[in-house]
Coordinates of C-alpha atoms in Angstrom, one line a residue:
Chain A
X1 CA 0.0 0.0 0.0
X2 CA 3.1 2.2 -0.1
X3 CA 2.0 3.3 -3.6
X4 CA -1.2 4.7 -2.2
X5 CA 0.6 6.8 0.4
X6 CA 3.0 8.0 -2.3
X7 CA 0.1 9.0 -4.4
X8 CA -1.7 10.9 -1.7
X9 CA 1.5 12.6 -0.6
X10 CA 2.5 13.6 -4.2
X11 CA 1.7 17.0 -5.6
X12 CA -0.4 15.5 -8.3
X13 CA -2.1 13.1 -5.9
X14 CA -3.1 16.0 -3.7
X15 CA -4.6 18.0 -6.5
X16 CA -6.5 15.0 -7.8
X17 CA -7.9 14.4 -4.3
X18 CA -9.0 18.1 -4.1
X19 CA -10.4 18.1 -7.6
X20 CA -12.4 14.9 -7.2
X21 CA -13.8 16.1 -3.8
X22 CA -14.6 19.4 -5.5
X23 CA -16.5 17.8 -8.3
X24 CA -18.5 15.6 -5.9
X25 CA -19.2 18.8 -3.9
X26 CA -20.5 20.3 -7.2
X27 CA -23.0 17.4 -7.2
X28 CA -24.0 18.2 -3.7
X29 CA -24.6 21.9 -4.7
X30 CA -27.0 20.7 -7.4
X31 CA -29.0 18.5 -5.0
X32 CA -29.1 21.3 -2.4
X33 CA -30.2 23.8 -5.0
X34 CA -32.9 21.5 -6.3
X35 CA -34.2 21.2 -2.7
X36 CA -34.1 25.0 -2.2
X37 CA -36.2 25.6 -5.2
X38 CA -39.1 23.8 -3.4
X39 CA -39.3 26.9 -1.2
X40 CA -41.1 28.6 -4.1
X41 CA -43.7 25.8 -4.1
X42 CA -44.8 27.2 -0.7
X43 CA -44.7 26.4 3.0
X44 CA -46.5 23.1 3.1
X45 CA -44.5 21.5 0.2
X46 CA -41.2 22.7 1.5
X47 CA -41.8 21.5 5.1
X48 CA -42.9 18.2 3.7
X49 CA -39.7 17.9 1.8
X50 CA -37.7 18.8 4.9
X51 CA -39.5 16.2 6.9
X52 CA -38.9 13.6 4.2
X53 CA -35.1 14.4 4.4
X54 CA -35.0 14.3 8.2
X55 CA -36.9 11.0 8.4
X56 CA -34.6 9.3 5.9
X57 CA -32.6 6.6 7.7
X58 CA -29.7 7.2 5.3
X59 CA -29.4 10.9 6.3
X60 CA -26.7 10.5 9.0
X61 CA -24.5 8.4 6.7
X62 CA -24.9 11.0 3.9
X63 CA -24.2 13.8 6.3
X64 CA -21.0 12.2 7.5
X65 CA -20.0 11.5 3.9
X66 CA -20.6 15.2 3.0
X67 CA -18.7 16.4 6.0
X68 CA -15.8 14.1 5.0
X69 CA -15.8 15.5 1.5
X70 CA -15.7 19.1 2.8
X71 CA -12.9 18.2 5.2
X72 CA -10.8 16.4 2.6
X73 CA -11.3 19.3 0.2
X74 CA -10.3 21.8 2.8
X75 CA -7.5 20.0 4.7
X76 CA -5.6 18.8 1.6
X77 CA -5.9 22.2 0.0
X78 CA -4.5 23.9 3.2
X79 CA -1.6 21.4 3.3
X80 CA -0.8 22.2 -0.4
X81 CA -1.2 25.9 0.2
X82 CA 1.2 25.7 3.1
X83 CA 3.8 24.0 0.9
X84 CA 3.2 26.6 -1.9
X85 CA 3.7 29.4 0.6
X86 CA 7.0 27.7 1.6
X87 CA 8.1 27.2 -2.0
X88 CA 8.8 31.0 -2.4
X89 CA 10.4 32.3 0.8
X90 CA 11.4 35.6 -0.8
X91 CA 8.5 37.2 -2.6
X92 CA 8.7 39.4 -5.6
X93 CA 8.8 43.1 -5.3
X94 CA 6.6 43.4 -8.4
X95 CA 4.3 40.8 -10.0
X96 CA 2.5 41.4 -13.2
X97 CA 0.2 38.7 -14.7
X98 CA 0.7 37.8 -18.4
X99 CA -2.8 36.7 -18.6
X100 CA -2.9 33.2 -17.3
X101 CA -4.7 33.9 -14.1
X102 CA -8.4 34.7 -13.9
X103 CA -10.4 36.5 -11.3
X104 CA -11.6 33.1 -10.1
X105 CA -8.2 31.5 -9.8
X106 CA -6.7 34.6 -8.2
X107 CA -9.3 34.7 -5.5
X108 CA -9.6 31.0 -4.7
X109 CA -8.2 31.3 -1.2
X110 CA -10.4 34.3 -0.3
X111 CA -13.5 32.8 -1.7
X112 CA -12.7 29.5 0.1
X113 CA -12.5 31.2 3.5
X114 CA -15.7 33.2 2.8
X115 CA -17.5 29.9 1.9
X116 CA -16.1 28.2 5.0
X117 CA -17.3 31.0 7.2
X118 CA -20.7 30.9 5.5
X119 CA -21.0 27.1 5.8
X120 CA -20.3 27.3 9.6
X121 CA -22.9 30.1 10.1
X122 CA -25.4 28.4 7.8
X123 CA -25.3 25.0 9.5
X124 CA -25.0 26.4 13.0
X125 CA -28.1 28.7 12.6
X126 CA -30.5 27.0 10.1
X127 CA -29.7 23.4 11.0
X128 CA -28.9 23.5 14.7
X129 CA -30.6 26.8 15.6
X130 CA -27.5 28.2 17.5
X131 CA -27.4 31.9 18.3
X132 CA -30.9 32.4 16.9
X133 CA -34.2 33.0 18.5
X134 CA -36.2 30.5 16.5
X135 CA -39.5 29.6 18.1
X136 CA -40.5 27.7 15.0
X137 CA -39.7 24.1 14.4
X138 CA -40.6 24.2 10.8
X139 CA -37.8 24.8 8.4
X140 CA -39.7 27.1 6.0
X141 CA -40.5 29.5 8.9
X142 CA -36.9 29.4 10.1
X143 CA -35.5 30.3 6.6
X144 CA -38.0 33.1 6.1
X145 CA -37.4 34.6 9.6
X146 CA -33.6 34.3 9.3
X147 CA -33.4 35.9 5.8
X148 CA -35.7 38.8 6.9
X149 CA -32.5 40.5 8.2
X150 CA -30.9 42.6 5.4
X151 CA -27.5 41.7 6.9
X152 CA -28.1 38.0 6.6
X153 CA -29.7 38.2 3.2
X154 CA -26.8 40.5 2.0
X155 CA -24.2 38.1 3.4
X156 CA -25.9 35.2 1.7
X157 CA -25.9 37.0 -1.7
X158 CA -22.2 38.0 -1.2
X159 CA -21.2 34.5 -0.4
X160 CA -23.0 33.2 -3.6
X161 CA -20.9 35.7 -5.6
X162 CA -17.9 34.2 -3.9
X163 CA -19.2 30.7 -4.8
X164 CA -19.6 31.7 -8.4
X165 CA -16.0 32.9 -8.5
X166 CA -14.8 29.8 -6.8
X167 CA -16.6 27.5 -9.2
X168 CA -15.5 29.5 -12.3
X169 CA -12.0 28.3 -11.6
X170 CA -12.6 25.1 -9.7
X171 CA -14.9 23.3 -12.2
X172 CA -12.6 23.5 -15.2
X173 CA -9.5 23.1 -13.0
X174 CA -10.7 19.8 -11.7
X175 CA -11.0 18.4 -15.3
X176 CA -7.5 19.6 -16.1
X177 CA -6.2 18.0 -12.9
X178 CA -7.9 14.7 -13.8
X179 CA -6.1 14.8 -17.2
X180 CA -9.1 15.8 -19.3
X181 CA -7.6 18.3 -21.7
X182 CA -8.4 17.9 -25.4
X183 CA -8.7 20.5 -28.2
X184 CA -12.3 19.3 -28.8
X185 CA -13.6 19.2 -25.2
X186 CA -11.6 21.7 -23.2
X187 CA -13.4 24.8 -24.7
X188 CA -16.7 23.1 -23.9
X189 CA -15.6 22.3 -20.4
X190 CA -14.4 25.9 -19.8
X191 CA -17.7 27.3 -21.1
X192 CA -19.7 24.7 -19.0
X193 CA -17.7 25.7 -15.9
X194 CA -18.6 29.4 -16.3
X195 CA -22.2 28.5 -17.1
X196 CA -22.3 26.1 -14.0
X197 CA -20.8 28.9 -11.8
X198 CA -23.2 31.6 -13.0
X199 CA -26.3 29.4 -13.0
X200 CA -25.7 27.7 -9.6
X201 CA -24.5 30.8 -7.7
X202 CA -27.2 33.0 -9.4
X203 CA -30.1 30.6 -8.6
X204 CA -28.9 30.2 -5.0
X205 CA -28.7 34.0 -4.7
X206 CA -32.3 34.4 -5.7
X207 CA -33.5 32.7 -2.6
X208 CA -32.2 35.2 0.1
X209 CA -33.3 38.1 -2.2
X210 CA -36.7 36.6 -2.6
X211 CA -37.0 35.8 1.2
X212 CA -35.9 39.3 2.0
X213 CA -38.5 40.9 -0.3
X214 CA -41.2 38.7 1.2
X215 CA -40.3 40.4 4.5
X216 CA -40.5 37.3 6.5
X217 CA -43.7 35.4 7.1
X218 CA -46.8 37.2 6.2
Chain B
X1 CA 16.5 57.2 -24.4
X2 CA 17.2 57.3 -20.6
X3 CA 16.1 54.6 -18.2
X4 CA 16.2 54.0 -14.4
X5 CA 17.0 50.4 -13.4
X6 CA 16.1 49.1 -10.0
X7 CA 18.3 46.0 -9.7
X8 CA 18.3 43.2 -7.0
X9 CA 21.8 43.1 -5.6
X10 CA 22.8 40.2 -3.3
X11 CA 26.4 39.4 -2.4
X12 CA 26.0 35.7 -1.9
X13 CA 23.5 32.9 -1.2
X14 CA 23.3 33.5 2.5
X15 CA 23.4 37.4 2.3
X16 CA 20.3 39.6 2.5
X17 CA 19.5 41.2 -0.8
X18 CA 18.3 44.7 -1.6
X19 CA 17.5 46.9 -4.6
X20 CA 20.0 49.4 -6.0
X21 CA 19.1 52.1 -8.5
X22 CA 21.1 52.8 -11.7
X23 CA 20.6 55.5 -14.4
X24 CA 21.2 54.4 -17.9
X25 CA 21.8 57.4 -20.2
X26 CA 21.8 57.6 -24.0
X27 CA 20.7 54.1 -25.0
X28 CA 18.8 53.4 -28.2
X29 CA 15.5 51.5 -28.7
X30 CA 17.2 49.0 -31.0
X31 CA 19.6 47.9 -28.2
X32 CA 18.9 44.7 -26.4
X33 CA 17.9 44.8 -22.8
X34 CA 21.1 43.0 -21.9
X35 CA 23.2 45.5 -23.8
X36 CA 21.7 48.2 -21.5
X37 CA 22.8 46.0 -18.5
X38 CA 26.3 45.6 -20.2
X39 CA 26.5 49.4 -20.4
X40 CA 25.7 49.7 -16.7
X41 CA 28.3 47.1 -15.9
X42 CA 31.0 48.8 -17.9
X43 CA 30.3 52.0 -16.0
X44 CA 30.4 50.2 -12.7
X45 CA 33.7 48.5 -13.6
X46 CA 35.2 51.8 -14.7
X47 CA 34.1 53.3 -11.4
X48 CA 35.8 50.5 -9.6
X49 CA 32.5 49.0 -8.3
X50 CA 31.1 45.5 -8.4
X51 CA 29.3 44.8 -11.7
X52 CA 25.8 43.3 -11.7
X53 CA 26.0 39.5 -12.0
X54 CA 23.4 38.1 -14.4
X55 CA 23.3 34.9 -16.4
X56 CA 23.4 34.9 -20.2
X57 CA 24.9 32.8 -22.9
X58 CA 23.5 32.5 -26.4
X59 CA 21.6 35.8 -26.4
X60 CA 19.3 34.5 -29.1
X61 CA 16.6 32.7 -27.0
X62 CA 17.7 29.1 -27.4
X63 CA 19.9 28.3 -24.3
X64 CA 17.6 29.1 -21.5
X65 CA 20.3 30.6 -19.3
X66 CA 18.8 34.1 -18.6
X67 CA 16.8 34.3 -15.4
X68 CA 15.5 37.8 -15.0
X69 CA 12.1 38.9 -13.8
X70 CA 11.6 42.2 -15.6
X71 CA 8.9 44.5 -14.3
X72 CA 7.2 41.6 -12.5
X73 CA 7.3 39.3 -15.5
X74 CA 9.8 36.4 -16.0
X75 CA 11.7 37.3 -19.2
X76 CA 9.9 40.7 -19.4
X77 CA 6.9 42.0 -21.3
X78 CA 7.4 40.4 -24.8
X79 CA 5.4 37.4 -25.8
X80 CA 7.2 34.1 -26.4
X81 CA 10.6 35.6 -25.9
X82 CA 13.4 35.1 -23.4
X83 CA 15.0 38.0 -21.5
X84 CA 17.9 38.2 -23.9
X85 CA 15.5 38.7 -26.9
X86 CA 13.9 41.7 -25.2
X87 CA 14.8 45.1 -26.7
X88 CA 14.6 48.6 -25.3
X89 CA 11.9 49.4 -27.8
X90 CA 9.5 47.6 -25.3
X91 CA 10.0 50.6 -23.0
X92 CA 9.7 54.4 -23.1
X93 CA 12.4 56.9 -22.3
X94 CA 12.1 57.8 -18.6
X95 CA 10.7 54.4 -17.5
X96 CA 11.8 52.8 -14.3
X97 CA 12.4 49.1 -14.7
X98 CA 12.5 46.7 -11.8
X99 CA 14.8 43.7 -12.3
X100 CA 14.7 40.7 -9.9
X101 CA 15.9 37.1 -10.2
X102 CA 13.5 34.2 -10.8
X103 CA 12.3 33.6 -7.3
X104 CA 11.6 30.1 -5.8
X105 CA 13.0 28.1 -2.9
X106 CA 14.2 25.5 -5.4
X107 CA 16.1 28.3 -7.3
X108 CA 18.4 29.8 -4.6
X109 CA 20.1 33.0 -5.5
X110 CA 23.9 32.6 -6.0
X111 CA 24.7 36.2 -6.6
X112 CA 22.6 39.3 -7.6
X113 CA 20.4 38.0 -10.5
X114 CA 22.2 34.6 -10.9
X115 CA 20.2 31.6 -9.6
X116 CA 21.0 27.9 -9.2
X117 CA 18.6 25.9 -11.4
X118 CA 20.2 22.5 -10.9
X119 CA 17.0 21.3 -9.3
X120 CA 15.7 21.0 -12.9
X121 CA 18.7 19.0 -13.9
X122 CA 18.2 16.6 -11.0
X123 CA 14.6 16.1 -12.1
X124 CA 15.9 15.2 -15.6
X125 CA 18.5 12.9 -14.0
X126 CA 15.7 11.1 -12.2
X127 CA 14.0 9.9 -15.3
X128 CA 14.2 12.3 -18.2
X129 CA 15.9 10.0 -20.6
X130 CA 15.6 6.8 -22.6
X131 CA 17.9 4.1 -21.1
X132 CA 18.5 2.1 -24.2
X133 CA 21.3 3.3 -26.6
X134 CA 19.5 3.2 -29.9
X135 CA 22.6 3.5 -32.0
X136 CA 22.7 5.5 -35.3
X137 CA 19.5 6.6 -37.0
X138 CA 17.3 3.6 -37.9
X139 CA 15.6 3.2 -41.3
X140 CA 12.9 5.9 -41.3
X141 CA 9.9 3.5 -41.7
X142 CA 10.9 0.9 -39.2
X143 CA 9.1 2.7 -36.4
X144 CA 6.1 4.6 -37.6
X145 CA 5.3 7.8 -35.7
X146 CA 2.0 9.6 -36.6
X147 CA 2.6 13.2 -37.6
X148 CA 0.4 14.8 -34.9
X149 CA 2.2 12.8 -32.2
X150 CA 5.6 13.8 -33.5
X151 CA 4.5 17.4 -33.7
X152 CA 3.2 17.4 -30.2
X153 CA 6.4 15.7 -29.0
X154 CA 8.5 18.4 -30.8
X155 CA 6.4 21.2 -29.2
X156 CA 7.1 19.7 -25.8
X157 CA 10.8 19.2 -26.6
X158 CA 11.1 22.9 -27.4
X159 CA 11.4 23.5 -23.7
X160 CA 14.8 25.1 -23.0
X161 CA 14.5 24.5 -19.2
X162 CA 14.9 28.2 -18.3
X163 CA 12.5 27.9 -15.3
X164 CA 10.3 30.9 -16.2
X165 CA 7.3 28.7 -15.6
X166 CA 8.4 28.2 -12.0
X167 CA 9.2 31.9 -11.7
X168 CA 5.8 33.0 -12.9
X169 CA 3.7 30.3 -11.0
X170 CA 2.1 31.9 -7.9
X171 CA 3.0 28.5 -6.2
X172 CA 6.5 28.2 -7.7
X173 CA 5.5 24.9 -9.2
X174 CA 7.6 23.2 -11.8
X175 CA 4.8 21.2 -13.4
X176 CA 5.0 22.9 -16.9
X177 CA 8.7 22.0 -17.2
X178 CA 8.4 18.5 -15.9
X179 CA 5.3 17.8 -17.9
X180 CA 7.0 19.0 -21.1
X181 CA 9.8 16.6 -20.5
X182 CA 7.5 13.7 -19.6
X183 CA 5.3 14.5 -22.7
X184 CA 8.2 14.6 -25.1
X185 CA 9.1 11.0 -24.2
X186 CA 5.6 9.7 -23.6
X187 CA 4.4 10.7 -27.0
X188 CA 7.1 8.8 -28.9
X189 CA 7.5 5.0 -29.3
X190 CA 11.1 5.1 -28.0
X191 CA 9.9 6.6 -24.7
X192 CA 6.9 4.4 -24.1
X193 CA 8.6 1.3 -22.5
X194 CA 9.8 3.4 -19.6
X195 CA 6.9 5.8 -19.3
X196 CA 5.6 4.6 -15.9
X197 CA 8.9 4.5 -14.2
X198 CA 9.8 7.9 -15.7
X199 CA 6.8 9.9 -14.6
X200 CA 6.9 8.4 -11.1
X201 CA 10.6 9.2 -10.7
X202 CA 10.4 12.7 -12.2
X203 CA 7.4 13.6 -10.1
X204 CA 9.0 12.3 -6.9
X205 CA 12.2 14.3 -7.6
X206 CA 10.1 17.4 -8.4
X207 CA 8.4 17.2 -5.0
X208 CA 11.8 16.6 -3.2
X209 CA 13.3 19.7 -4.7
X210 CA 10.7 21.8 -2.9
X211 CA 8.7 23.2 -5.8
X212 CA 5.1 24.2 -5.0
X213 CA 1.9 22.4 -6.1
X214 CA 0.2 23.3 -9.4
X215 CA -3.2 24.9 -9.0
X216 CA -3.9 25.4 -12.7
X217 CA -3.3 29.2 -12.8
X218 CA -1.8 28.9 -16.3
X219 CA 0.7 31.8 -15.7
X220 CA 3.4 29.3 -16.7
X221 CA 1.9 28.9 -20.2
X222 CA 1.6 32.7 -20.5
X223 CA 5.2 33.4 -19.8
X224 CA 6.8 30.4 -21.5
X225 CA 9.3 31.7 -24.2
X226 CA 8.8 28.5 -26.1
X227 CA 4.9 28.5 -25.8
X228 CA 4.7 25.2 -24.0
X229 CA 1.0 24.5 -23.3
X230 CA -0.7 23.4 -20.1
X231 CA -2.2 20.4 -22.0
X232 CA 1.2 18.9 -21.2
X233 CA 0.4 19.2 -17.5
X234 CA -2.9 17.3 -18.1
X235 CA -0.9 14.7 -20.0
X236 CA 1.5 14.3 -17.1
X237 CA -1.4 14.0 -14.7
X238 CA -2.8 11.2 -16.9
X239 CA 0.7 9.5 -17.2
X240 CA 1.0 9.7 -13.4
X241 CA -2.4 8.3 -12.7
X242 CA -1.8 5.5 -15.2
X243 CA 1.5 4.7 -13.6
X244 CA 0.2 4.8 -10.0
X245 CA -3.1 2.8 -10.6
X246 CA -2.3 0.5 -13.6
X247 CA 1.4 -0.2 -13.7
X248 CA 3.4 -2.6 -11.4
X249 CA 5.9 0.2 -10.6

């Protein structure tokens, strides 16, 4: 099994691990988004969906798997970043890009920390009800009460802009890392990455805006 | 034209470096950038001061010896050119130009703008070769090589090993260099028998030398004087995954 250790510890192995976890997290984003869209179907339908999820016996296993994906994605990246930081002990006085980097790739670390902060806040408040004054048990009511605050709705929208930036680099980068680079498919993958980033982040961002304009529960 | 040069001066590998400013008077746009540095050095020597140490050899963009980061860009602002191919016409009279060495832990500064790039040689020694002596040129049709493969191998083999990819990478990763070398062998029939052993050994040595991890920023491709493409990095990733998961190495 030495080969597996060598793989995980190698620079290519680390990026393959991060890329694969990232692509699986993209899959999670799609299922989460699909669930969110049920909000627009109204209180009864959304609460029924939430109940269906919570009563699912597979939920704890799925949650552990999801947490593991996030942790792998974060920890391996932090380790790689720490090595990268060490790889240039004396930094340049002047750095000018020749056009390789994009806004997405440039801001990966910042958007990553923004998303991490968001995830902690999001799970702590809406899932576990920490630091909130929810009197409602029902998820629909919680979401609407929570996003009534312009600060929270604004932070949610800002984070989704960060998510879009993160995905605009991450999606195509994962394919390159897995060795998928081909004159026929790479332009399609790049375009699909931008489309995925804009569509997913944009649709997610509609929810806090909508909830805010609803002004909480009528 | 007149220029102000801010040059990184460092007495030795263990010394602390700093910038020094030099005025270059009455140079012409058709002069090469290195000729301007030569002029500064002649004046420094005449004045009894230590000249600026910088690496150069062919001065025609084929040897990969120059290692200057000029105004924040390895090899300077020209596209697909080395530092020695840069001319003063790329600047305006009165410009201030900042000159630093390529910076990476794996490329320690020896003096001023001269760096030690033997890390790249050690990566080559680890596996960047074909072990079998093939003798003199064989009959041309005895091993058939498709044109597109030979073109791609030649494009990869154009790498002159200057290290600008490492210098430009925000992570100081050497993936473009190593992937060009891996690709140039992996694409050709003569390189195929050792492809698994080669990619594993070269990747391992690359990590040991203390280069950073690639995060697909593509700055390497943008600065490469030989226009090596990042599709080579994807090929090296494939070669590596193949070697790790399918070979017996």
